mmCIF file of C-alpha atoms in Angstrom:
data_model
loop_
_atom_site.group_PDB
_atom_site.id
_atom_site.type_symbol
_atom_site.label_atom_id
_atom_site.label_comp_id
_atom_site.label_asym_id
_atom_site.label_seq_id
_atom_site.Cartn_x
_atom_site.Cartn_y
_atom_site.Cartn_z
ATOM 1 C CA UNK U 669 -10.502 -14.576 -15.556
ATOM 2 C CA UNK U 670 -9.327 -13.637 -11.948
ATOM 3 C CA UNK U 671 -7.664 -15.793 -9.520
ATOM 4 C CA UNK U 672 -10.467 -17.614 -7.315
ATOM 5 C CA UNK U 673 -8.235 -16.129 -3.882
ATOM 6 C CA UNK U 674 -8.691 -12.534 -5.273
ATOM 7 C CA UNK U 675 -10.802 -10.170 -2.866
ATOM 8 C CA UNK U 676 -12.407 -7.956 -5.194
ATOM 9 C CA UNK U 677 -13.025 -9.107 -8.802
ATOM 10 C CA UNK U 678 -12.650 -5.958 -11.009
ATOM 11 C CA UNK U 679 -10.109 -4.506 -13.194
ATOM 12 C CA UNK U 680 -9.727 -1.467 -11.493
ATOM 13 C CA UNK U 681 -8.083 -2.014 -7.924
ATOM 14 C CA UNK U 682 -5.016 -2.441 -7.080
ATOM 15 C CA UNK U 683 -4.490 -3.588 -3.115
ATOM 16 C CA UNK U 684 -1.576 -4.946 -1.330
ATOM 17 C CA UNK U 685 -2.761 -7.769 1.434
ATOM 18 C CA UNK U 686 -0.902 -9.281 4.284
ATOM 19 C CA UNK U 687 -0.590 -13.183 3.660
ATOM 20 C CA UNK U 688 1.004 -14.641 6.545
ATOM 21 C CA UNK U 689 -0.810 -18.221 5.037
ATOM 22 C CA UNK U 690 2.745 -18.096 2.404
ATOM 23 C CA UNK U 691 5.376 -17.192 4.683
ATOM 24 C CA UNK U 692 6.483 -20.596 5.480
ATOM 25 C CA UNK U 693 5.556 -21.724 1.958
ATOM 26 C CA UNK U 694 8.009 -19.338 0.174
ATOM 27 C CA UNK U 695 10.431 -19.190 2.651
ATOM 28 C CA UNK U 696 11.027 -22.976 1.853
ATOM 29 C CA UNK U 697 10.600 -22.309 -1.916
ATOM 30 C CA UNK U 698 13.795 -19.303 -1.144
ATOM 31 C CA UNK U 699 15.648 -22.348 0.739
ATOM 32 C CA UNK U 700 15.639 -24.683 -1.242
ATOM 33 C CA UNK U 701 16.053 -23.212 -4.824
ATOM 34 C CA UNK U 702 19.590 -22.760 -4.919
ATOM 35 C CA UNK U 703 21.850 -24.003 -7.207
ATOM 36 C CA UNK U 704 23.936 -27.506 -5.844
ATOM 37 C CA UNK U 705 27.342 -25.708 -6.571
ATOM 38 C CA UNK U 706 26.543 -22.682 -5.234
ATOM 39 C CA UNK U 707 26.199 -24.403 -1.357
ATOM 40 C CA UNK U 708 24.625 -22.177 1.313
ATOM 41 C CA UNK U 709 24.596 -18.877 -1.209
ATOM 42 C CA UNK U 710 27.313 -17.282 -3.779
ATOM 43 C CA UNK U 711 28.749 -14.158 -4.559
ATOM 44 C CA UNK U 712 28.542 -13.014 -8.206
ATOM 45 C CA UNK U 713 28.810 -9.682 -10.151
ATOM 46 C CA UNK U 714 26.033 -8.226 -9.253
ATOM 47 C CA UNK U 715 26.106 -8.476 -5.723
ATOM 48 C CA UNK U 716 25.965 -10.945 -2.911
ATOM 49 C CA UNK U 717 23.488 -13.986 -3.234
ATOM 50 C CA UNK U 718 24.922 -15.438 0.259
ATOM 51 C CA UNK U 719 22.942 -16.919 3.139
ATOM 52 C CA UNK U 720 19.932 -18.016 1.474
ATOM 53 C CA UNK U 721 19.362 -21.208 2.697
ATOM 54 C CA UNK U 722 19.083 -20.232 5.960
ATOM 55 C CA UNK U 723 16.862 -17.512 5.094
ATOM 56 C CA UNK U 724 13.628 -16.643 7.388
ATOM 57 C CA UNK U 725 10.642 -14.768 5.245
ATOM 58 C CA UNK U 726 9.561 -11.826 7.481
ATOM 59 C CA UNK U 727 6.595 -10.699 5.827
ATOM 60 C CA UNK U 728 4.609 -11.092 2.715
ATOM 61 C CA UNK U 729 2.397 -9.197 0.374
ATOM 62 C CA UNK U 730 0.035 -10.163 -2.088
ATOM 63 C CA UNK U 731 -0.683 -8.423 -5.319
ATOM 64 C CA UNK U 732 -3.769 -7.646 -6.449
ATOM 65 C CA UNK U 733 -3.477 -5.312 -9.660
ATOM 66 C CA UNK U 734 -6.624 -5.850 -11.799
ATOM 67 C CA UNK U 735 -5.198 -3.173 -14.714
ATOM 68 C CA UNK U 736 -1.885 -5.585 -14.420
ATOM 69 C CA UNK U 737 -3.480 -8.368 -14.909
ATOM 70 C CA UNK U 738 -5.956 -7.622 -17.243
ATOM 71 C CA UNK U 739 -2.922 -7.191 -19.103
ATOM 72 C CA UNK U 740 -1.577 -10.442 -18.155
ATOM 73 C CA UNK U 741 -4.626 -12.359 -18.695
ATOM 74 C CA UNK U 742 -4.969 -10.923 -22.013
ATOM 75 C CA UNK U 743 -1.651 -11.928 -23.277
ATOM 76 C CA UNK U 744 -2.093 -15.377 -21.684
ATOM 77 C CA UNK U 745 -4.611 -15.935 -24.030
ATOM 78 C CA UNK U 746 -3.240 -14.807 -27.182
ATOM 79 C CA UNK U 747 -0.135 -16.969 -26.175
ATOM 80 C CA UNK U 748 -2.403 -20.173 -25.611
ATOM 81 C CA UNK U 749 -3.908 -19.426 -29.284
ATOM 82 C CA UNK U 750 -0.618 -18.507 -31.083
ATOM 83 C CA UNK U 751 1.621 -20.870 -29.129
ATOM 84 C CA UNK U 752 -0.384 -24.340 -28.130
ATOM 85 C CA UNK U 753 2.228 -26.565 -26.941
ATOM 86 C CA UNK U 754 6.074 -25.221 -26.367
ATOM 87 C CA UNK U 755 8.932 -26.890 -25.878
ATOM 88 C CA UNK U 756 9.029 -27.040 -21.750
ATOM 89 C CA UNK U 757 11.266 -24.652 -20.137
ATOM 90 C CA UNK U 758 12.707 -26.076 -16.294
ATOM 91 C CA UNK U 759 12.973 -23.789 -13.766
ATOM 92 C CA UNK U 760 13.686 -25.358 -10.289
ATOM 93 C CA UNK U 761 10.771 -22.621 -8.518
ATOM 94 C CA UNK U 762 8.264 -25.186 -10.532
ATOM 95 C CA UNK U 763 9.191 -27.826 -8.642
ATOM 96 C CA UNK U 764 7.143 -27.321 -5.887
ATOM 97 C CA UNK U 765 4.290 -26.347 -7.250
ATOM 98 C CA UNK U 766 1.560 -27.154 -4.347
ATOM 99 C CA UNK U 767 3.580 -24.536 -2.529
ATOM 100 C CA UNK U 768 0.901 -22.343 -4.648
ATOM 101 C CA UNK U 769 -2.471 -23.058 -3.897
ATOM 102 C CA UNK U 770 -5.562 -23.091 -6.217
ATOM 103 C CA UNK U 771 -2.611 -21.987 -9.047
ATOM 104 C CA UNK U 772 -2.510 -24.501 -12.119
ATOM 105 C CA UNK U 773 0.155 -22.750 -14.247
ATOM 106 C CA UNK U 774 -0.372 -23.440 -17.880
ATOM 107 C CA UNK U 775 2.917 -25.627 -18.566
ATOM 108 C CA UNK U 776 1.810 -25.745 -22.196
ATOM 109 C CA UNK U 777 2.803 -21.928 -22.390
ATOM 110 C CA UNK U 778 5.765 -22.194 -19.812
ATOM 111 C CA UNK U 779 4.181 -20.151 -17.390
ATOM 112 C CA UNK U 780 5.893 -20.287 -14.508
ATOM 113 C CA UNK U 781 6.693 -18.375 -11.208
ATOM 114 C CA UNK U 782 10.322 -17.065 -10.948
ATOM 115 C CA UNK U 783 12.663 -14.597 -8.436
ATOM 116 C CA UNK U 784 13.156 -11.203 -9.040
ATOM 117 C CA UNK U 785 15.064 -9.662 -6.314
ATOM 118 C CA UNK U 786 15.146 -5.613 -6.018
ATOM 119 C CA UNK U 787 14.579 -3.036 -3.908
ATOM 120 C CA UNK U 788 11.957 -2.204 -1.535
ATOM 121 C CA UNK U 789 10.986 1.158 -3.428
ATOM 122 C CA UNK U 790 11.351 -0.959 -7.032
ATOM 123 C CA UNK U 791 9.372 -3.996 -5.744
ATOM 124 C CA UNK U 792 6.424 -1.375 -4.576
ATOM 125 C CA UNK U 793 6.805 0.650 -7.910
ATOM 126 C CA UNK U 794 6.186 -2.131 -10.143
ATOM 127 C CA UNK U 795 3.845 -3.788 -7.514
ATOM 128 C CA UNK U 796 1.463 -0.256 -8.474
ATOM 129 C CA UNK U 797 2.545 0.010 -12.579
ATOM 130 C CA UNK U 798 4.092 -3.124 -13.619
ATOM 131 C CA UNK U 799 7.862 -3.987 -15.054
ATOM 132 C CA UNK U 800 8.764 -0.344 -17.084
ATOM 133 C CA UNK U 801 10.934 -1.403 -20.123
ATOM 134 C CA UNK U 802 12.565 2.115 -19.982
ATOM 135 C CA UNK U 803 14.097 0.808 -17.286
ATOM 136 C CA UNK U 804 15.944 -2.196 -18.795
ATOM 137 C CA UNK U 805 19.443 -1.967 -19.874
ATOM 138 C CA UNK U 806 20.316 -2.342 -23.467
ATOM 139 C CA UNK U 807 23.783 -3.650 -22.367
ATOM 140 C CA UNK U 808 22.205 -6.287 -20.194
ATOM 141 C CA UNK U 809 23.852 -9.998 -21.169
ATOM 142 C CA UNK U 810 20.638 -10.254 -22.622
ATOM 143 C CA UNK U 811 19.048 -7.380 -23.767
ATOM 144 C CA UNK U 812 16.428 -4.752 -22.814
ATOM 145 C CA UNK U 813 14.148 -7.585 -20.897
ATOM 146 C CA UNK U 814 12.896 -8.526 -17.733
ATOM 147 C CA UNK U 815 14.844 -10.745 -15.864
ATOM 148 C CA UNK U 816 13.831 -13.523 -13.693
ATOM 149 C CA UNK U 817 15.391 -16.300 -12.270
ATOM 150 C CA UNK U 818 14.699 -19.802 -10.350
ATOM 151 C CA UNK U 819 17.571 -19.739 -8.250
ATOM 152 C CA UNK U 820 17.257 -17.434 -5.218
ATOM 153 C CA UNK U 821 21.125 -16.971 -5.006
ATOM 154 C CA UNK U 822 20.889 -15.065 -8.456
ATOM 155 C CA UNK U 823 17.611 -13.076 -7.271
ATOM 156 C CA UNK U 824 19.352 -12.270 -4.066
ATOM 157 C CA UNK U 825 22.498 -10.482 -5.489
ATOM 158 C CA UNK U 826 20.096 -7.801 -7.241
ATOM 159 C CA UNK U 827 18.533 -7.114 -3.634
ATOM 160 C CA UNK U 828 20.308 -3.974 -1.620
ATOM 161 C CA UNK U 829 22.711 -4.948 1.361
ATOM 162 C CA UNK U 830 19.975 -3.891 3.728
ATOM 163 C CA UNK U 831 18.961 -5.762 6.855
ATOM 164 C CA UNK U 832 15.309 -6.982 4.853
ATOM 165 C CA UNK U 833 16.170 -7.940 1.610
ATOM 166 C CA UNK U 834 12.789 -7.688 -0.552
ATOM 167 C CA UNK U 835 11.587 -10.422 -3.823
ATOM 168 C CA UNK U 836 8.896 -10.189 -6.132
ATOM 169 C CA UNK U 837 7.550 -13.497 -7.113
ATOM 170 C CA UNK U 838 6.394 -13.752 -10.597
ATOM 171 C CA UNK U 839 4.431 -15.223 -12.346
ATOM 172 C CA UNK U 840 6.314 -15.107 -15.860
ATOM 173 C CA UNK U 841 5.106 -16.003 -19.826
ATOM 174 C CA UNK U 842 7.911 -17.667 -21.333
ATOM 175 C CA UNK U 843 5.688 -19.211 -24.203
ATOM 176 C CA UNK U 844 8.106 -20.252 -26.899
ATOM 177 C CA UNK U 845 10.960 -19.414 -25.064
ATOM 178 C CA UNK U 846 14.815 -19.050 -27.325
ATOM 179 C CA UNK U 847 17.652 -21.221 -26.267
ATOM 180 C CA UNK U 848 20.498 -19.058 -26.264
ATOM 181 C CA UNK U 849 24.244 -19.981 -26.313
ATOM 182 C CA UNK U 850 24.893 -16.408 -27.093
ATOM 183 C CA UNK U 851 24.715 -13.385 -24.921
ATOM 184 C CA UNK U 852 22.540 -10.905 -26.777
ATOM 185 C CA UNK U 853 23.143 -7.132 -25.742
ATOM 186 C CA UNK U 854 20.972 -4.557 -27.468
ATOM 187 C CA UNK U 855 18.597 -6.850 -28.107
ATOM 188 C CA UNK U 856 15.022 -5.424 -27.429
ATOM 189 C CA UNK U 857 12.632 -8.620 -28.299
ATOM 190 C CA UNK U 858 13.473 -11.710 -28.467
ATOM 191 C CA UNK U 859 16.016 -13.133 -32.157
ATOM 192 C CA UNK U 860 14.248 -14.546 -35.096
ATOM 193 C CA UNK U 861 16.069 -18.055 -36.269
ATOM 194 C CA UNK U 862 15.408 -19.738 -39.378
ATOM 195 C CA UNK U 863 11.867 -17.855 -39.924
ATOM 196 C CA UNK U 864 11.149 -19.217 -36.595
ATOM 197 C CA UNK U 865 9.696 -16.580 -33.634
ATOM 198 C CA UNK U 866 10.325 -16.444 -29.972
ATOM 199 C CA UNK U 867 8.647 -14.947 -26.785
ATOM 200 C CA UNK U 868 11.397 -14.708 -24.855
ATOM 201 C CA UNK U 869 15.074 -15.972 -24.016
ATOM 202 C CA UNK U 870 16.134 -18.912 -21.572
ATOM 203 C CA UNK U 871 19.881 -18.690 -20.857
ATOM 204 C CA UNK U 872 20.450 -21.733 -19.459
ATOM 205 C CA UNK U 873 23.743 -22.375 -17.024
ATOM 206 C CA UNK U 874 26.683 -23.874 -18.516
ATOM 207 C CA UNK U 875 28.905 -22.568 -21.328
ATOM 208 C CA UNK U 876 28.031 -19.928 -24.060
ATOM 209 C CA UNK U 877 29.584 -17.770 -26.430
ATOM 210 C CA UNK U 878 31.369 -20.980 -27.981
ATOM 211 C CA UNK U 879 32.702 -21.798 -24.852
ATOM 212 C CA UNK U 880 34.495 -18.330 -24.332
ATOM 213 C CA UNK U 881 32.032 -17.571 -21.260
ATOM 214 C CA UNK U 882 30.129 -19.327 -18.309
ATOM 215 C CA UNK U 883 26.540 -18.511 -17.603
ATOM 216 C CA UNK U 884 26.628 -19.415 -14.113
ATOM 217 C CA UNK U 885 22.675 -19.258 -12.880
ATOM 218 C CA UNK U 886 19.728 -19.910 -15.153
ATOM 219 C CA UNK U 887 18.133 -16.733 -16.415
ATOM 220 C CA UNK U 888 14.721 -16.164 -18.115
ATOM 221 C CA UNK U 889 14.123 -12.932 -20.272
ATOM 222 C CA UNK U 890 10.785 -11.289 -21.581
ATOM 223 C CA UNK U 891 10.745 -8.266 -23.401
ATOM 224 C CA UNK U 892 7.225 -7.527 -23.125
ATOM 225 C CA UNK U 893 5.954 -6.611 -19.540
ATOM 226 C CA UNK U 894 2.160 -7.924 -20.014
ATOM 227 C CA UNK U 895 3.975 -11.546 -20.137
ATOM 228 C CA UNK U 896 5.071 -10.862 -16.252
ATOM 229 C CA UNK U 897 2.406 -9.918 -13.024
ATOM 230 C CA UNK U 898 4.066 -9.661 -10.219
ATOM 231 C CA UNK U 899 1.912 -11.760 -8.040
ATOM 232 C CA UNK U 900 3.863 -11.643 -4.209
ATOM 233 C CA UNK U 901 6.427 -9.099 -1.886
ATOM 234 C CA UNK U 902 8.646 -11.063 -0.178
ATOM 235 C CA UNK U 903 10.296 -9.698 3.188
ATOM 236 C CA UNK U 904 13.578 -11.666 3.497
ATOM 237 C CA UNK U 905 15.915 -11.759 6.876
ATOM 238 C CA UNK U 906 19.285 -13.598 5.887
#
């Protein structure tokens, strides 16, 4: 039930350690997962994703919330029943996997570990309660969701323009994951299609809307925050 690293293994702690072992491991992982066209870093909407590949990880904390993921764990295995074998959903953060060690993500559920830049303050508050869905924006492109991502030029644009930018890595439940074409604002779960239910949204890059609009990064949406533990605190120096 717990990860074999873990320190204590009980439901009831929740402890922030020091894990100098992953700095070099996910400061190649923040390198190297940017998108081709997007060169040394981009600039979107939402902020500035710049300078990532040359990007030195300062610090790093890992996560252990046993009320989070007794959560997790327990929606994990309701997915593996209900779900058995999904269509796969890429992320380019899974293509590295050894960078992980003693992790064997279940690909038959999609789960997979994703950005999610913030704030120092944000990154510690849902380190301690998990991702609040009274948080999440209604008019978001997609919905009231969580939002990850596999490129760390998207993750980094969320981050404040501070001297340490800060990450959560996730470890996300995409399950049986919608392929939308379609933004989907107001949306609080996942759309039904032809009878046919989802566990959350992958808005892949390229055009949507009937060609009207460009989603530029991948993004990956849940709606329900056991299907996300936030498993690492990245410390990031650009």
């Amino acid at each position: 039930k717990f990860p074999l690293y873990w320190k204590k293994l009980d439901t009831h702690h929740c402890d922030f350690l020091e894990n100098p072992f992953m700095i070099c491991r996910l400061q190649s992982l923040i390198r190297e997962s940017v998108r081709i066209e997007c060169g040394v870093g981009c600039n979107g909407r939402d902020g500035d994703g710049g300078g990532v590949k040359s990007a030195t990880v300062t610090r790093v904390l890992r996560i252990e919330n046993g009320p989070l993921w007794e959560n997790y764990w327990a929606r994990k295995q309701k997915m593996i029943k209900d779900v058995n074998k999904s269509k796969r959903v890429p992320a380019k953060t899974m293509e590295q996997t050894f960078i992980f060690p003693n992790v064997q993500p279940n690909e038959g559920i999609n789960e997979l570990f994703l950005f999610h830049g913030t704030s120092k303050d944000s990154a510690f508050s849902i380190a301690k309660g998990g991702f609040d869905p009274s948080m999440a924006h209604l008019a978001g492109m997609y919905g009231a969701g969580t939002y990850a991502a596999d490129y760390s030029c998207k993750s980094m644009q969320y981050t404040p323009q501070d001297p340490i930018r800060v990450f959560i890595i996730c470890r996300v439940l995409m399950g049986r994951a919608y392929p939308s074409k379609k933004t989907l604002q107001y949306y609080k779960e996942p759309p039904e299609e032809n009878g046919r239910t989802y566990d959350s949204v992958y808005a892949k890059e390229g055009l949507i809307n009937r060609g009207s609009q460009f989603q530029t990064h991948n993004e990956y949406v849940t709606y329900d925050p056991d299907q996300v533990y936030p498993e690492y605190i990245v410390f990031i120096r650009l």
